[in-house]
Structure formats: structure tokens, C-alpha cells
mmCIF file of C-alpha atoms and ligand atoms in Angstrom:
data_model
loop_
_atom_site.group_PDB
_atom_site.id
_atom_site.type_symbol
_atom_site.label_atom_id
_atom_site.label_comp_id
_atom_site.label_asym_id
_atom_site.label_seq_id
_atom_site.Cartn_x
_atom_site.Cartn_y
_atom_site.Cartn_z
ATOM 1 C CA MET R 1 12.396 20.759 -9.117
ATOM 2 C CA GLY R 2 11.439 19.850 -12.675
ATOM 3 C CA ASN R 3 7.759 20.075 -13.452
ATOM 4 C CA TYR R 4 6.540 18.616 -10.185
ATOM 5 C CA LEU R 5 3.599 20.811 -9.161
ATOM 6 C CA PHE R 6 3.555 20.035 -5.446
ATOM 7 C CA GLY R 7 7.315 20.415 -4.799
ATOM 8 C CA ASN R 8 8.622 23.132 -2.489
ATOM 9 C CA THR R 9 5.321 23.520 -0.655
ATOM 10 C CA GLY R 10 6.859 23.567 2.806
ATOM 11 C CA GLU R 11 4.943 22.208 5.742
ATOM 12 C CA LEU R 12 1.942 21.372 3.537
ATOM 13 C CA LEU R 13 4.037 18.436 2.310
ATOM 14 C CA GLU R 14 3.613 16.691 5.688
ATOM 15 C CA SER R 15 -0.153 16.452 5.337
ATOM 16 C CA HIS R 16 0.206 15.699 1.608
ATOM 17 C CA PHE R 17 2.344 12.632 2.271
ATOM 18 C CA GLY R 18 0.190 11.703 5.285
ATOM 19 C CA ALA R 19 -2.938 11.697 3.130
ATOM 20 C CA LEU R 20 -1.205 9.624 0.417
ATOM 21 C CA SER R 21 -0.058 7.125 3.006
ATOM 22 C CA ASP R 22 -3.539 6.851 4.584
ATOM 23 C CA LEU R 23 -5.208 6.528 1.207
ATOM 24 C CA LEU R 24 -2.818 4.221 -0.618
ATOM 25 C CA ASP R 25 -0.405 2.317 1.616
ATOM 26 C CA ALA R 26 -2.703 -0.605 2.426
ATOM 27 C CA GLY R 27 -3.279 -1.313 -1.278
ATOM 28 C CA THR R 28 0.375 -0.845 -2.203
ATOM 29 C CA PHE R 29 1.546 -3.135 0.600
ATOM 30 C CA ALA R 30 -0.988 -5.828 -0.326
ATOM 31 C CA ARG R 31 0.140 -5.797 -3.950
ATOM 32 C CA ILE R 32 3.836 -5.987 -3.065
ATOM 33 C CA GLU R 33 3.090 -8.914 -0.734
ATOM 34 C CA GLN R 34 1.200 -10.630 -3.560
ATOM 35 C CA LEU R 35 4.235 -10.284 -5.812
ATOM 36 C CA GLY R 36 6.143 -12.525 -3.396
ATOM 37 C CA LEU R 37 9.620 -11.020 -3.330
ATOM 38 C CA PRO R 38 12.624 -13.329 -2.943
ATOM 39 C CA GLU R 39 14.431 -13.353 0.415
ATOM 40 C CA SER R 40 16.931 -10.527 0.741
ATOM 41 C CA ALA R 41 15.325 -8.752 -2.189
ATOM 42 C CA ARG R 42 16.965 -5.709 -3.741
ATOM 43 C CA CYS R 43 14.336 -2.984 -4.238
ATOM 44 C CA LEU R 44 14.195 0.459 -5.823
ATOM 45 C CA GLU R 45 11.563 2.937 -4.615
ATOM 46 C CA ILE R 46 11.348 5.876 -7.042
ATOM 47 C CA GLY R 47 10.043 9.220 -5.759
ATOM 48 C CA GLY R 48 9.688 7.852 -2.231
ATOM 49 C CA GLY R 49 8.280 11.153 -0.913
ATOM 50 C CA GLY R 50 7.231 10.838 2.719
ATOM 51 C CA GLY R 51 8.916 7.448 3.118
ATOM 52 C CA SER R 52 5.999 5.262 4.223
ATOM 53 C CA VAL R 53 6.603 2.684 1.491
ATOM 54 C CA THR R 54 10.375 2.769 2.006
ATOM 55 C CA SER R 55 10.027 2.061 5.760
ATOM 56 C CA TRP R 56 7.613 -0.782 5.189
ATOM 57 C CA LEU R 57 9.785 -2.316 2.448
ATOM 58 C CA ALA R 58 12.866 -2.151 4.661
ATOM 59 C CA ASP R 59 11.050 -4.198 7.315
ATOM 60 C CA LEU R 60 9.717 -6.605 4.677
ATOM 61 C CA VAL R 61 13.093 -7.472 3.128
ATOM 62 C CA GLY R 62 14.891 -7.596 6.466
ATOM 63 C CA PRO R 63 18.563 -6.993 7.237
ATOM 64 C CA ARG R 64 19.798 -9.062 4.281
ATOM 65 C CA GLY R 65 17.639 -7.175 1.795
ATOM 66 C CA ASP R 66 18.389 -3.781 0.352
ATOM 67 C CA ILE R 67 16.222 -0.738 -0.464
ATOM 68 C CA THR R 68 17.303 2.240 -2.516
ATOM 69 C CA ALA R 69 14.843 5.122 -2.142
ATOM 70 C CA THR R 70 15.134 8.120 -4.460
ATOM 71 C CA ASP R 71 13.501 11.526 -4.758
ATOM 72 C CA LEU R 72 14.243 15.061 -5.886
ATOM 73 C CA ASP R 73 13.545 16.085 -2.292
ATOM 74 C CA VAL R 74 14.973 13.666 0.269
ATOM 75 C CA ASP R 75 14.155 15.642 3.425
ATOM 76 C CA ARG R 76 11.755 12.975 4.672
ATOM 77 C CA LEU R 77 13.632 9.975 3.268
ATOM 78 C CA ALA R 78 17.074 10.837 4.629
ATOM 79 C CA PRO R 79 16.178 9.998 8.280
ATOM 80 C CA LEU R 80 15.185 6.500 7.116
ATOM 81 C CA GLU R 81 18.724 5.657 5.996
ATOM 82 C CA ARG R 82 20.078 2.593 7.805
ATOM 83 C CA ASP R 83 21.996 -0.629 7.027
ATOM 84 C CA ASN R 84 19.493 -1.867 4.455
ATOM 85 C CA VAL R 85 18.217 1.537 3.195
ATOM 86 C CA THR R 86 20.142 3.874 0.881
ATOM 87 C CA VAL R 87 18.598 7.269 0.134
ATOM 88 C CA LEU R 88 19.562 9.125 -3.039
ATOM 89 C CA ARG R 89 18.717 12.615 -4.176
ATOM 90 C CA HIS R 90 18.035 11.590 -7.765
ATOM 91 C CA ASP R 91 16.070 12.887 -10.727
ATOM 92 C CA VAL R 92 14.601 9.853 -12.432
ATOM 93 C CA VAL R 93 14.312 11.815 -15.693
ATOM 94 C CA ARG R 94 17.907 13.022 -15.946
ATOM 95 C CA ASP R 95 20.022 10.778 -13.737
ATOM 96 C CA VAL R 96 21.185 7.267 -14.521
ATOM 97 C CA LEU R 97 19.937 4.138 -12.787
ATOM 98 C CA PRO R 98 21.815 0.845 -12.490
ATOM 99 C CA GLU R 99 20.662 -1.728 -15.044
ATOM 100 C CA ASN R 100 19.760 -5.404 -14.448
ATOM 101 C CA ALA R 101 19.905 -4.689 -10.744
ATOM 102 C CA TYR R 102 16.604 -4.926 -8.848
ATOM 103 C CA ASP R 103 14.103 -7.590 -7.806
ATOM 104 C CA LEU R 104 11.439 -4.905 -7.377
ATOM 105 C CA VAL R 105 11.070 -1.435 -8.832
ATOM 106 C CA HIS R 106 8.114 0.534 -7.460
ATOM 107 C CA ALA R 107 6.904 4.032 -8.285
ATOM 108 C CA ARG R 108 3.697 5.552 -6.920
ATOM 109 C CA LEU R 109 2.274 8.770 -8.329
ATOM 110 C CA VAL R 110 5.574 9.809 -9.882
ATOM 111 C CA LEU R 111 5.284 9.042 -13.613
ATOM 112 C CA ILE R 112 1.843 10.688 -13.751
ATOM 113 C CA HIS R 113 3.640 14.025 -13.171
ATOM 114 C CA LEU R 114 6.483 13.556 -15.656
ATOM 115 C CA PRO R 115 6.135 14.545 -19.335
ATOM 116 C CA GLU R 116 9.032 12.122 -19.971
ATOM 117 C CA ARG R 117 7.066 9.216 -18.433
ATOM 118 C CA ASP R 118 7.543 6.873 -21.441
ATOM 119 C CA ALA R 119 11.331 7.212 -21.385
ATOM 120 C CA VAL R 120 11.347 6.924 -17.582
ATOM 121 C CA LEU R 121 9.317 3.727 -17.764
ATOM 122 C CA ARG R 122 11.841 2.227 -20.193
ATOM 123 C CA LYS R 123 14.567 3.172 -17.708
ATOM 124 C CA LEU R 124 12.685 1.491 -14.837
ATOM 125 C CA VAL R 125 12.280 -1.697 -16.878
ATOM 126 C CA ARG R 126 16.018 -1.739 -17.653
ATOM 127 C CA ALA R 127 16.741 -1.366 -13.933
ATOM 128 C CA LEU R 128 15.053 -4.721 -13.263
ATOM 129 C CA ARG R 129 17.109 -7.856 -13.240
ATOM 130 C CA PRO R 130 15.609 -10.650 -15.409
ATOM 131 C CA GLY R 131 12.701 -12.015 -13.337
ATOM 132 C CA GLY R 132 12.421 -8.750 -11.404
ATOM 133 C CA ARG R 133 9.008 -7.162 -10.866
ATOM 134 C CA LEU R 134 7.819 -3.652 -11.676
ATOM 135 C CA LEU R 135 4.834 -2.169 -9.822
ATOM 136 C CA LEU R 136 3.269 1.180 -10.724
ATOM 137 C CA ASP R 137 0.489 2.830 -8.696
ATOM 138 C CA GLU R 138 -1.125 5.824 -10.404
ATOM 139 C CA PHE R 139 -4.353 7.805 -10.458
ATOM 140 C CA ASP R 140 -6.834 8.199 -13.264
ATOM 141 C CA CYS R 141 -8.440 11.459 -12.130
ATOM 142 C CA ARG R 142 -11.480 11.281 -14.434
ATOM 143 C CA PRO R 143 -13.926 9.531 -12.071
ATOM 144 C CA LEU R 144 -13.795 12.383 -9.539
ATOM 145 C CA HIS R 145 -17.247 13.875 -9.127
ATOM 146 C CA VAL R 146 -19.658 14.911 -6.395
ATOM 147 C CA LEU R 147 -22.090 12.351 -5.002
ATOM 148 C CA THR R 148 -23.442 14.503 -2.153
ATOM 149 C CA ALA R 149 -22.771 18.073 -0.965
ATOM 150 C CA PRO R 150 -24.579 20.419 1.437
ATOM 151 C CA THR R 151 -26.004 22.502 -1.440
ATOM 152 C CA PRO R 152 -26.042 22.432 -5.270
ATOM 153 C CA GLU R 153 -23.825 25.545 -5.207
ATOM 154 C CA ASP R 154 -21.275 23.650 -3.100
ATOM 155 C CA ALA R 155 -21.354 20.747 -5.552
ATOM 156 C CA GLU R 156 -20.748 23.167 -8.426
ATOM 157 C CA LEU R 157 -17.900 24.847 -6.533
ATOM 158 C CA ILE R 158 -16.197 21.507 -5.829
ATOM 159 C CA MET R 159 -16.258 20.628 -9.540
ATOM 160 C CA ARG R 160 -14.965 24.071 -10.527
ATOM 161 C CA VAL R 161 -12.034 23.875 -8.109
ATOM 162 C CA LYS R 162 -11.309 20.281 -9.116
ATOM 163 C CA ASP R 163 -11.250 21.304 -12.806
ATOM 164 C CA ALA R 164 -8.862 24.168 -12.015
ATOM 165 C CA LEU R 165 -6.562 21.788 -10.121
ATOM 166 C CA LEU R 166 -6.494 19.243 -12.952
ATOM 167 C CA THR R 167 -5.866 21.989 -15.522
ATOM 168 C CA LEU R 168 -2.931 23.222 -13.467
ATOM 169 C CA LEU R 169 -1.547 19.689 -13.238
ATOM 170 C CA GLU R 170 -1.825 19.281 -17.011
ATOM 171 C CA GLN R 171 -0.118 22.623 -17.589
ATOM 172 C CA ALA R 172 2.749 21.354 -15.434
ATOM 173 C CA GLY R 173 3.062 18.288 -17.681
ATOM 174 C CA ALA R 174 0.980 15.744 -15.771
ATOM 175 C CA ASP R 175 -1.177 13.177 -17.551
ATOM 176 C CA VAL R 176 -4.149 13.062 -15.195
ATOM 177 C CA THR R 177 -5.511 9.934 -16.893
ATOM 178 C CA TYR R 178 -2.202 8.033 -16.839
ATOM 179 C CA GLY R 179 -3.518 5.347 -14.485
ATOM 180 C CA ALA R 180 -5.824 4.135 -17.239
ATOM 181 C CA ARG R 181 -2.843 3.314 -19.470
ATOM 182 C CA ILE R 182 -0.265 1.755 -17.179
ATOM 183 C CA GLU R 183 -1.231 -1.861 -17.831
ATOM 184 C CA LYS R 184 -0.771 -1.351 -21.598
ATOM 185 C CA ALA R 185 2.449 0.587 -20.982
ATOM 186 C CA LEU R 186 3.914 -2.374 -19.078
ATOM 187 C CA ARG R 187 2.918 -4.785 -21.866
ATOM 188 C CA ASP R 188 4.326 -2.428 -24.518
ATOM 189 C CA ASN R 189 7.614 -2.473 -22.623
ATOM 190 C CA GLY R 190 7.880 -6.230 -23.017
ATOM 191 C CA LEU R 191 7.069 -7.256 -19.456
ATOM 192 C CA ARG R 192 5.376 -10.629 -18.992
ATOM 193 C CA ASP R 193 2.630 -11.759 -16.595
ATOM 194 C CA VAL R 194 1.220 -8.236 -16.623
ATOM 195 C CA ALA R 195 -1.906 -7.645 -14.526
ATOM 196 C CA ALA R 196 -3.700 -4.607 -13.138
ATOM 197 C CA VAL R 197 -6.427 -3.429 -10.789
ATOM 198 C CA ARG R 198 -8.505 -0.259 -10.817
ATOM 199 C CA GLU R 199 -10.493 0.844 -7.772
ATOM 200 C CA VAL R 200 -12.874 3.775 -7.452
ATOM 201 C CA ASP R 201 -13.977 4.420 -3.877
ATOM 202 C CA GLU R 202 -16.159 6.987 -2.199
ATOM 203 C CA TRP R 203 -14.177 9.774 -0.542
ATOM 204 C CA GLN R 204 -16.070 11.374 2.357
ATOM 205 C CA GLY R 205 -15.254 14.822 3.698
ATOM 206 C CA GLY R 206 -12.648 14.461 6.457
ATOM 207 C CA GLU R 207 -11.200 11.237 5.011
ATOM 208 C CA ALA R 208 -7.831 10.840 3.353
ATOM 209 C CA GLY R 209 -9.005 11.346 -0.256
ATOM 210 C CA CYS R 210 -10.672 14.661 0.562
ATOM 211 C CA ALA R 211 -7.706 15.665 2.745
ATOM 212 C CA LEU R 212 -5.442 15.026 -0.255
ATOM 213 C CA LEU R 213 -7.595 17.262 -2.472
ATOM 214 C CA ALA R 214 -7.783 20.038 0.124
ATOM 215 C CA GLY R 215 -4.011 19.869 0.549
ATOM 216 C CA ASN R 216 -3.386 19.960 -3.212
ATOM 217 C CA VAL R 217 -5.555 23.055 -3.534
ATOM 218 C CA LEU R 218 -3.726 24.774 -0.668
ATOM 219 C CA GLN R 219 -0.374 23.753 -2.193
ATOM 220 C CA THR R 220 -1.341 25.452 -5.456
ATOM 221 C CA ARG R 221 -3.262 28.389 -4.009
ATOM 222 C CA GLY R 222 -2.159 31.529 -5.812
ATOM 223 C CA ARG R 223 -1.399 29.600 -8.973
ATOM 224 C CA MET R 224 -5.085 28.814 -9.578
ATOM 225 C CA PRO R 225 -7.404 31.344 -11.184
ATOM 226 C CA LEU R 226 -9.808 31.154 -8.243
ATOM 227 C CA PRO R 227 -10.872 33.762 -5.687
ATOM 228 C CA ASP R 228 -9.721 33.117 -2.109
ATOM 229 C CA PRO R 229 -13.270 32.580 -0.766
ATOM 230 C CA ASP R 230 -13.736 29.709 -3.245
ATOM 231 C CA VAL R 231 -10.514 28.074 -2.124
ATOM 232 C CA ASP R 232 -11.491 28.528 1.534
ATOM 233 C CA ARG R 233 -14.951 27.062 0.979
ATOM 234 C CA PHE R 234 -13.466 24.116 -0.952
ATOM 235 C CA VAL R 235 -11.094 23.335 1.915
ATOM 236 C CA GLU R 236 -13.965 23.613 4.392
ATOM 237 C CA LEU R 237 -16.113 21.263 2.303
ATOM 238 C CA MET R 238 -13.313 18.701 2.092
ATOM 239 C CA GLY R 239 -13.544 18.419 5.878
ATOM 240 C CA ASP R 240 -17.355 18.153 5.951
ATOM 241 C CA PRO R 241 -18.767 14.608 6.258
ATOM 242 C CA ALA R 242 -21.839 15.787 4.327
ATOM 243 C CA VAL R 243 -19.621 15.771 1.234
ATOM 244 C CA VAL R 244 -19.146 12.463 -0.541
ATOM 245 C CA LEU R 245 -17.146 12.260 -3.744
ATOM 246 C CA SER R 246 -16.506 9.511 -6.195
ATOM 247 C CA GLY R 247 -12.701 9.525 -5.843
ATOM 248 C CA TYR R 248 -9.952 9.267 -8.392
ATOM 249 C CA ALA R 249 -9.473 5.750 -9.750
ATOM 250 C CA VAL R 250 -6.503 4.172 -7.993
ATOM 251 C CA CYS R 251 -4.795 2.073 -10.663
ATOM 252 C CA SER R 252 -1.995 -0.422 -10.143
ATOM 253 C CA ALA R 253 -0.218 -2.522 -12.724
ATOM 254 C CA TRP R 254 2.621 -4.976 -12.345
ATOM 255 C CA GLY R 255 4.681 -7.259 -14.518
ATOM 256 C CA THR R 256 7.881 -9.299 -14.717
ATOM 257 C CA ARG R 257 10.974 -8.696 -16.811
HETATM 258 C C1 SAM B 1 2.761 12.607 -5.417
HETATM 259 S S1 SAM B 1 4.298 12.388 -4.639
HETATM 260 C C2 SAM B 1 4.255 10.659 -4.274
HETATM 261 C C3 SAM B 1 5.184 10.299 -3.155
HETATM 262 C C4 SAM B 1 5.195 8.801 -2.818
HETATM 263 N N1 SAM B 1 5.608 8.013 -3.965
HETATM 264 C C5 SAM B 1 3.844 8.367 -2.336
HETATM 265 O O1 SAM B 1 3.074 7.813 -3.137
HETATM 266 O O2 SAM B 1 3.529 8.598 -1.162
HETATM 267 C C6 SAM B 1 5.444 12.428 -5.991
HETATM 268 C C7 SAM B 1 6.894 12.312 -5.541
HETATM 269 O O3 SAM B 1 7.709 12.210 -6.706
HETATM 270 C C8 SAM B 1 8.839 13.028 -6.542
HETATM 271 N N2 SAM B 1 9.340 13.396 -7.867
HETATM 272 C C9 SAM B 1 8.785 14.263 -8.745
HETATM 273 N N3 SAM B 1 9.551 14.346 -9.855
HETATM 274 C C10 SAM B 1 10.606 13.506 -9.662
HETATM 275 C C11 SAM B 1 11.751 13.181 -10.442
HETATM 276 N N4 SAM B 1 11.949 13.723 -11.632
HETATM 277 N N5 SAM B 1 12.623 12.279 -9.934
HETATM 278 C C12 SAM B 1 12.426 11.718 -8.713
HETATM 279 N N6 SAM B 1 11.362 12.008 -7.925
HETATM 280 C C13 SAM B 1 10.464 12.896 -8.399
HETATM 281 C C14 SAM B 1 8.324 14.213 -5.742
HETATM 282 O O4 SAM B 1 9.361 14.941 -5.115
HETATM 283 C C15 SAM B 1 7.378 13.529 -4.766
HETATM 284 O O5 SAM B 1 8.026 13.115 -3.591
#
């Protein structure tokens, strides 16, 4: 499955996609609503993952609209197929996309993982019909740090595990600061009316942001140069309300072809 670090991680994917949905769906849905899609819009959801955005979009565009949802792994998308939803097992790096075709192209936390992100972005822009809108949601992982933890040793451990996770992501080809550059990337690709938002929230132990981190560390356990007790303590801390982190920056950028 290409370079994607969290692929093939079995049942851990359920909580991974659940945490992403809890953390990000409200913002994604608000931004898509702001874009004001035409009636019966034709939409492309790249790397649809757990399917929360695909389901919501299918309701938004109604029976006369049309959603194509793609992913390398369509296990969770396939059950969503219906009259206005087509699911494709598709590698956005290698496989072709229709051109001049969509009113909305959306990708959340997909390009961040792909070394070929610049070429993929050009492909996504070409998939838009003139007047179509592109929306990217990505993280900039740099703001992540500890605000409170039970002990200084716990705070140090959280940062050590976080650094190991980000190093592993980079070794797999991710650009963990990509969110900071998406607005410029959309402008550089000739889109007009480009705008962006960047939000850094507190992530408390037990909430979706910390659940995402705990899940990511479990998904990559064994590939990180960390002793098991450190991983176990990290996961425990991510469920402890005494932990408060400054989360990743959630960055969104959108523009019109
Ligand atoms: C971090 S998950 C995000 C899932 C979903 N977009 C969300 O935000 O909830 C990244 C998704 O991108 C998919 N993916 C990774 N590389 C891909 C590729 N080359 N082509 C299509 N999908 C890919 C993964 O399988 C995974 O479902």
C-alpha cells in the first residue's frame, strides 16, 4: 500500500478513522457548506478512509448529485455504495482521474503522506471542471507539545514518543508540516479565490486528538525504536484527563479552478 504508514493495521483502523471523524468532521463539513456547492453536485473524495465525509456528502448532494470516493483500501467505503455513491479502489499517485469533471474535489490527510504530493495536487486540480472547488484539510504537526502532564517525566516521555512517531512518518515519505503550505500550493496551481484557515486547539487526554495519537503509536508499535513500557505509558497518558496538549494545527485551504 505505497508509503502509507497506517495502512494494513487491522482493527486499529476503526478507532483511527473514528478519532479522525470526531476531531475533524465538524470543521470539514462547515467548510464544504461554506463553499456552496451547486445542486446535484459531482464530487470526488480522495482517500475517503472510514467514509464519514463520503456519507455526509452523499446526503448533502442528494439523489441527483454524485459522489466518487476513492482509497487504496475500500473496506469501509464499499458498504456506502448506493445510487449516488461510487466507490473505487484507486491509487491517486499511479491511477488516472477524469479531467474537467468535478464540482468539488476534497482530500483530507492524504497528500501529507504522499512523497508525490505536488504531482497529485496538479492531478486533483485537473480533475476539477472550470468553476469547481478544491478543498484540502491537512495537519501541520509542529505545534504539538505538552501543556500539562501528571509529572515532568511524563511530559518528557510524551515528547519523545511524539518525536519518534513524526520521524517514522517522515521516513515513510510524509511531510509533517504540509498543512502550513497548502494555501500557497493552491495558489501556485493557478486556483483563484484561494483562502485558508489554521486552528490549533488543546487536546485533552481521552479526547479525539489524544485518541488519534495513541492509536497512531499502537499502529506503528514495533516499528518505533521505543521500549514497550514507554509505548504503554504513552497510551495510558493519552487517556488521562490530566494531560493537555497543544494539538497539531488543523489547516484547510480551498480555491476555485
Ligand atoms: C489519514 S487517512 C485519512 C482518511 C480520511 N480522508 C479522513 O480524513 O478521515 C489517509 C487515507 O488515505 C488513503 N491513502 C493513502 N495513500 C493513498 C493513495 N496513494 N491513494 C489513495 N488513497 C490513499 C489511506 O488508505 C487512508 O484511508
